[in-house]
Coordinates of C-alpha atoms (C1' of nucleotides) in Angstrom, one line a residue:
Chain A
M193 CA -7.1 -8.1 8.3
P194 CA -4.2 -6.0 8.2
E195 CA -1.1 -5.4 6.4
L196 CA -0.6 -2.4 4.1
P197 CA -2.3 -3.9 0.9
E198 CA -5.4 -5.1 2.8
V199 CA -5.8 -1.8 4.5
E200 CA -5.3 0.0 1.2
I201 CA -7.9 -2.0 -0.6
L202 CA -10.3 -1.5 2.3
A203 CA -9.7 2.3 2.3
R204 CA -10.4 2.5 -1.5
H205 CA -13.5 0.5 -1.0
L206 CA -15.0 2.4 1.9
A207 CA -13.9 6.0 0.9
P208 CA -16.6 6.5 -1.7
L209 CA -19.3 4.7 0.4
L210 CA -18.7 7.0 3.4
A211 CA -18.0 10.3 1.8
G212 CA -20.8 12.8 2.6
R213 CA -22.6 10.4 5.0
T214 CA -23.8 11.7 8.3
I215 CA -23.5 9.8 11.6
R216 CA -26.9 9.6 13.3
A217 CA -26.1 7.3 16.2
V218 CA -23.0 6.0 17.9
D219 CA -23.0 2.6 19.6
V220 CA -19.8 1.5 21.4
R221 CA -19.9 -2.1 22.4
R222 CA -16.2 -2.6 23.3
A223 CA -14.9 0.5 24.9
R224 CA -11.3 -0.7 24.9
V225 CA -11.0 -0.3 21.1
L226 CA -11.4 3.5 21.6
A227 CA -8.5 3.9 24.0
P228 CA -7.4 6.4 25.0
T229 CA -10.6 8.1 23.8
S230 CA -13.6 7.7 26.1
V231 CA -17.1 6.6 25.0
G232 CA -18.4 10.1 25.8
E233 CA -15.7 11.9 23.9
L234 CA -16.3 9.7 20.8
E235 CA -20.0 10.2 20.9
R236 CA -19.7 14.0 21.3
A237 CA -17.3 14.2 18.4
L238 CA -19.1 11.8 16.0
L239 CA -22.8 12.5 16.6
G240 CA -24.1 14.5 13.6
A241 CA -20.6 14.6 12.0
R242 CA -20.2 13.9 8.3
F243 CA -17.5 11.8 6.6
L244 CA -15.3 13.8 4.3
S245 CA -12.5 11.4 3.3
L246 CA -10.7 8.2 4.1
T247 CA -7.0 7.5 3.5
R248 CA -4.4 4.9 4.5
R249 CA -1.1 5.6 6.4
G250 CA 0.9 2.4 7.1
K251 CA -1.6 0.0 8.5
F252 CA -3.8 2.8 9.8
L253 CA -7.0 4.2 8.3
R254 CA -7.4 8.0 8.6
F255 CA -11.0 9.3 8.5
Q256 CA -11.6 13.0 8.1
L257 CA -14.9 14.3 9.4
R258 CA -16.7 17.6 9.6
P259 CA -18.5 18.1 12.9
R260 CA -22.1 19.0 13.3
G261 CA -22.4 22.8 13.0
G262 CA -19.6 23.1 10.3
R263 CA -16.6 23.7 12.6
A264 CA -13.1 22.7 11.5
P265 CA -12.7 19.0 10.4
F266 CA -11.2 16.5 12.7
G267 CA -9.5 13.1 12.3
L268 CA -10.5 9.6 13.4
L269 CA -7.9 6.9 13.4
G270 CA -8.6 3.2 12.7
H271 CA -6.4 0.2 13.0
L272 CA -7.6 -3.4 12.4
G273 CA -5.2 -5.2 14.7
M274 CA -5.1 -8.9 13.9
T275 CA -8.8 -9.6 13.4
G276 CA -10.5 -6.3 12.8
R277 CA -12.9 -5.6 9.9
M278 CA -14.8 -2.6 8.8
F279 CA -17.8 -2.6 6.5
L280 CA -21.2 -1.2 5.8
Q281 CA -24.3 -3.3 6.1
P282 CA -28.0 -2.7 5.7
A283 CA -29.6 -1.0 8.7
S284 CA -31.9 -4.0 9.2
R285 CA -29.3 -6.7 9.3
P286 CA -28.4 -8.1 12.8
L287 CA -25.0 -7.1 14.1
P288 CA -22.1 -9.5 14.2
K289 CA -21.2 -11.1 17.5
H290 CA -18.0 -9.1 17.9
A291 CA -19.2 -5.7 16.8
A292 CA -17.0 -3.2 18.7
V293 CA -18.2 0.1 17.3
V294 CA -21.4 0.7 15.3
L295 CA -22.2 4.0 13.5
R296 CA -25.7 4.4 12.3
L297 CA -25.9 6.3 9.1
D298 CA -29.0 7.0 7.0
R299 CA -30.3 3.7 5.6
S300 CA -27.1 1.7 6.5
T301 CA -24.7 1.0 9.3
F302 CA -21.0 1.2 9.6
V303 CA -19.6 -1.7 11.6
F304 CA -16.1 -2.1 13.1
E305 CA -16.0 -5.7 14.4
D306 CA -13.0 -7.2 16.1
P307 CA -13.1 -10.5 18.0
R308 CA -9.7 -10.1 19.6
Q309 CA -10.1 -6.3 20.2
F310 CA -6.5 -5.6 19.2
G311 CA -7.7 -3.0 16.8
R312 CA -8.5 0.7 17.4
L313 CA -11.0 3.4 16.4
T314 CA -9.9 6.5 18.2
L315 CA -9.6 10.3 18.2
D316 CA -6.0 10.0 19.3
L317 CA -3.8 10.4 16.2
G318 CA -0.6 10.2 18.1
A319 CA 0.4 6.8 16.7
L320 CA 0.9 8.4 13.2
T321 CA 3.9 10.4 14.3
R322 CA 5.9 7.3 15.1
L323 CA 5.6 5.9 11.6
G324 CA 8.4 5.8 9.1
P325 CA 7.9 6.5 5.4
E326 CA 5.3 5.0 3.1
P327 CA 7.0 2.1 1.3
L328 CA 5.4 3.0 -2.0
A329 CA 6.3 6.7 -1.8
K330 CA 9.4 8.5 -3.0
H331 CA 10.5 9.2 0.6
F332 CA 11.2 5.5 0.9
S333 CA 14.4 5.7 -1.2
P334 CA 17.1 3.0 -1.5
A335 CA 19.5 5.6 0.1
Y336 CA 17.2 6.0 3.1
F337 CA 16.8 2.3 3.5
A338 CA 20.5 1.6 3.3
V339 CA 21.4 4.2 5.9
A340 CA 18.6 3.0 8.3
L341 CA 19.7 -0.6 8.0
Q342 CA 23.3 0.3 8.6
R343 CA 22.5 1.5 12.0
S344 CA 20.9 -1.7 13.3
R345 CA 22.3 -5.1 14.1
Q346 CA 18.8 -6.5 14.4
A347 CA 17.9 -9.4 12.2
I348 CA 16.7 -8.0 8.9
K349 CA 13.3 -9.8 9.2
V350 CA 12.7 -8.2 12.6
K351 CA 13.8 -4.9 11.3
L352 CA 11.3 -5.0 8.4
L353 CA 8.5 -5.2 11.0
D354 CA 9.6 -2.0 12.6
Q355 CA 7.0 0.5 11.6
A356 CA 9.4 3.4 12.3
L357 CA 11.7 2.1 9.6
V358 CA 9.0 1.7 7.0
A359 CA 5.2 1.8 7.6
G360 CA 2.9 -1.1 6.7
V361 CA 5.1 -4.2 6.3
G362 CA 3.7 -7.1 8.4
N363 CA 4.7 -10.7 9.2
I364 CA 3.4 -12.1 5.9
Y365 CA 5.0 -9.6 3.5
A366 CA 8.2 -9.4 5.4
S367 CA 8.8 -13.1 4.7
E368 CA 7.6 -12.7 1.1
A369 CA 9.9 -9.7 0.4
L370 CA 13.0 -11.5 1.8
F371 CA 12.3 -14.4 -0.4
R372 CA 12.0 -12.3 -3.5
A373 CA 15.2 -10.5 -2.7
G374 CA 17.1 -13.8 -1.8
V375 CA 18.0 -12.5 1.6
A376 CA 18.3 -14.8 4.7
P377 CA 15.9 -13.6 7.4
R378 CA 18.4 -13.9 10.3
R379 CA 21.1 -11.8 8.7
P380 CA 21.9 -8.7 10.8
A381 CA 20.5 -5.6 9.0
S382 CA 23.9 -3.8 9.1
R383 CA 25.6 -6.8 7.4
L384 CA 23.6 -6.6 4.2
P385 CA 25.8 -5.7 1.2
L386 CA 24.5 -2.7 -0.8
P387 CA 23.3 -4.9 -3.7
Q388 CA 21.1 -6.9 -1.3
V389 CA 19.8 -3.7 0.3
N390 CA 18.7 -2.5 -3.1
A391 CA 17.2 -5.9 -4.0
L392 CA 15.2 -5.9 -0.7
H393 CA 14.1 -2.3 -1.3
R394 CA 12.7 -3.3 -4.7
A395 CA 11.2 -6.5 -3.3
V396 CA 9.3 -4.8 -0.5
R397 CA 7.7 -2.4 -3.0
R398 CA 7.0 -5.1 -5.5
V399 CA 5.4 -7.5 -3.0
L400 CA 3.2 -4.8 -1.6
A401 CA 2.2 -3.3 -5.0
E402 CA 1.4 -6.8 -6.4
A403 CA -0.8 -7.6 -3.4
I404 CA -2.7 -4.3 -3.9
A405 CA -3.1 -5.0 -7.6
C406 CA -4.4 -8.5 -6.9
G407 CA -6.8 -7.3 -4.3
S408 CA -8.1 -4.7 -6.7
T409 CA -9.2 -7.4 -9.2
L410 CA -10.6 -10.0 -6.8
P411 CA -14.4 -10.1 -6.3
L412 CA -14.3 -9.2 -2.6
D413 CA -17.1 -9.6 -0.2
F414 CA -16.8 -6.4 1.8
A415 CA -20.2 -6.7 3.2
G416 CA -19.0 -9.3 5.6
T417 CA -21.4 -12.1 4.7
G418 CA -18.7 -14.6 3.6
R419 CA -18.0 -17.6 5.8
R420 CA -14.3 -17.1 6.4
D421 CA -13.8 -13.5 6.0
G422 CA -14.8 -10.8 3.6
H423 CA -11.3 -9.7 2.6
F424 CA -8.6 -11.3 0.5
Y425 CA -6.2 -12.2 3.2
Y426 CA -6.8 -15.9 3.6
G427 CA -10.4 -15.7 2.5
R428 CA -12.1 -15.0 -0.7
A429 CA -15.6 -14.2 -1.9
E430 CA -17.9 -17.1 -1.9
G431 CA -17.5 -19.4 -4.9
T432 CA -14.3 -18.0 -6.2
P433 CA -10.9 -19.7 -6.3
D434 CA -8.4 -18.9 -3.6
Y435 CA -6.0 -16.8 -5.8
Y436 CA -4.5 -15.2 -2.8
A437 CA -3.0 -18.2 -1.0
E438 CA -1.3 -19.3 -4.3
R439 CA 0.4 -15.9 -4.6
L440 CA 2.4 -16.5 -1.5
M441 CA 5.8 -18.0 -2.1
V442 CA 6.8 -18.9 1.5
Y443 CA 4.4 -17.7 4.1
D444 CA 2.7 -20.5 6.0
R445 CA 4.3 -23.1 3.6
A446 CA 6.7 -24.9 6.1
G447 CA 7.6 -28.3 4.7
E448 CA 6.1 -27.6 1.3
P449 CA 8.4 -27.3 -1.8
C450 CA 9.8 -24.0 -2.7
R451 CA 8.1 -22.8 -5.9
V452 CA 11.5 -22.0 -7.4
C453 CA 13.8 -24.8 -6.4
A454 CA 11.6 -27.4 -4.7
T455 CA 13.6 -27.3 -1.5
P456 CA 11.3 -27.7 1.6
I457 CA 10.3 -24.3 3.0
R458 CA 11.5 -23.8 6.6
R459 CA 9.9 -22.0 9.6
C460 CA 11.8 -20.3 12.4
V461 CA 10.8 -18.0 15.2
Q462 CA 12.1 -14.4 15.5
A463 CA 10.8 -11.9 18.0
A464 CA 8.1 -14.4 18.9
R465 CA 6.8 -14.4 15.3
S466 CA 7.0 -17.1 12.6
T467 CA 9.4 -16.5 9.7
F468 CA 9.2 -18.7 6.6
Y469 CA 12.1 -18.9 4.1
C470 CA 13.7 -21.1 1.5
P471 CA 17.2 -22.2 2.8
R472 CA 18.5 -22.5 -0.7
C473 CA 17.1 -19.4 -2.4
Q474 CA 17.8 -17.2 0.6
R475 CA 21.4 -17.4 1.4
G476 CA 22.2 -13.7 1.1
Chain B
dC40 C1' -5.9 -30.3 26.2
dA41 C1' -2.1 -28.5 23.0
dC42 C1' -0.6 -25.1 19.7
dC43 C1' -1.1 -21.5 16.3
dA44 C1' -2.7 -16.8 14.5
dT45 C1' -2.3 -10.8 9.8
dG46 C1' -0.4 -6.4 15.5
dT47 C1' 1.5 -3.4 19.1
dT48 C1' 3.4 -2.3 23.5
dC49 C1' 5.6 -2.9 27.7
dC50 C1' 8.8 -5.1 30.7
dT51 C1' 12.8 -7.8 32.0
dT52 C1' 17.2 -9.7 31.2
dG53 C1' 21.7 -9.9 29.3
Chain C
dC78 C1' 22.3 2.3 24.4
dC79 C1' 21.0 -2.1 22.1
dA80 C1' 18.9 -6.6 21.4
dA81 C1' 16.4 -10.6 22.6
dG82 C1' 12.7 -12.8 24.8
dG83 C1' 8.5 -13.0 27.0
dA84 C1' 4.0 -11.5 28.4
dA85 C1' 0.1 -9.0 27.8
dC86 C1' -4.2 -7.8 25.3
dA87 C1' -8.9 -11.6 24.0
dT88 C1' -10.7 -14.9 20.9
dG89 C1' -11.1 -18.5 17.5
dG90 C1' -9.3 -22.3 14.5
dT91 C1' -7.2 -26.8 14.0

DNA sequence: CACCATGTTCCTTG
DNA sequence: CCAAGGAACATGGT
């Protein structure tokens, strides 16, 4: 379940569980999620290798492993696509229906499941080179943002989804950030006045940081036993309130009253994706 | 049956 | 060169 905050929470959760663990068996059930790596290549690289670290970059998960025999560490790149999940489960538990890659460790099993198979788990790290700056890092400065937006006449909402501009913003947080900044989603990027650019820069960081903070405090079911899903995207741990949905100001709220001015939230389609906005609060 | 879906890439058209 | 639109990937939910 993937936008930057969800991937960040997952990385923080998995990193200490995986560090130092050795891969005893590799079971690829959906070879397409490895592309362009082949099943044989993955098996050769991972068998007997040990997890060193796990970090996030944009919506990607970067695993560092040390191969069997102590040669130089190598990278493994994960992406959750739309429906991917990664978790550890007891070695004895049956695998989920859509398990795509299964790594047997000692006494537990790492599972990458993905019904739609839009996700990836691959030795090809090439996708990372096409990413723009991390939105929560210094490199993502108001000046950088302003210059980048000036060069594009694309609608600002569409531009926010461009991973080469800034890495990790997806369809939900793009709408949320625009609302926080009071910016109309269809305004061309180059037509944003500087104060709006700065407001949007702040809003992107704030929306993402708040989502990470929220995810850090929720009782998440990473083991994947929950009914809807184990993360905090739409789902929640069993028996807990749905804090997450209430945090969203506009996403998936078409027709419902704006939480600020009570005007009905609208939905429009841009680049074949839904955009949600308040026509009164977002006139910039 | 219809339509929608957190992502990315490729292709066509203007 | 740019932007917009659509399709593709494959599956599930409502």
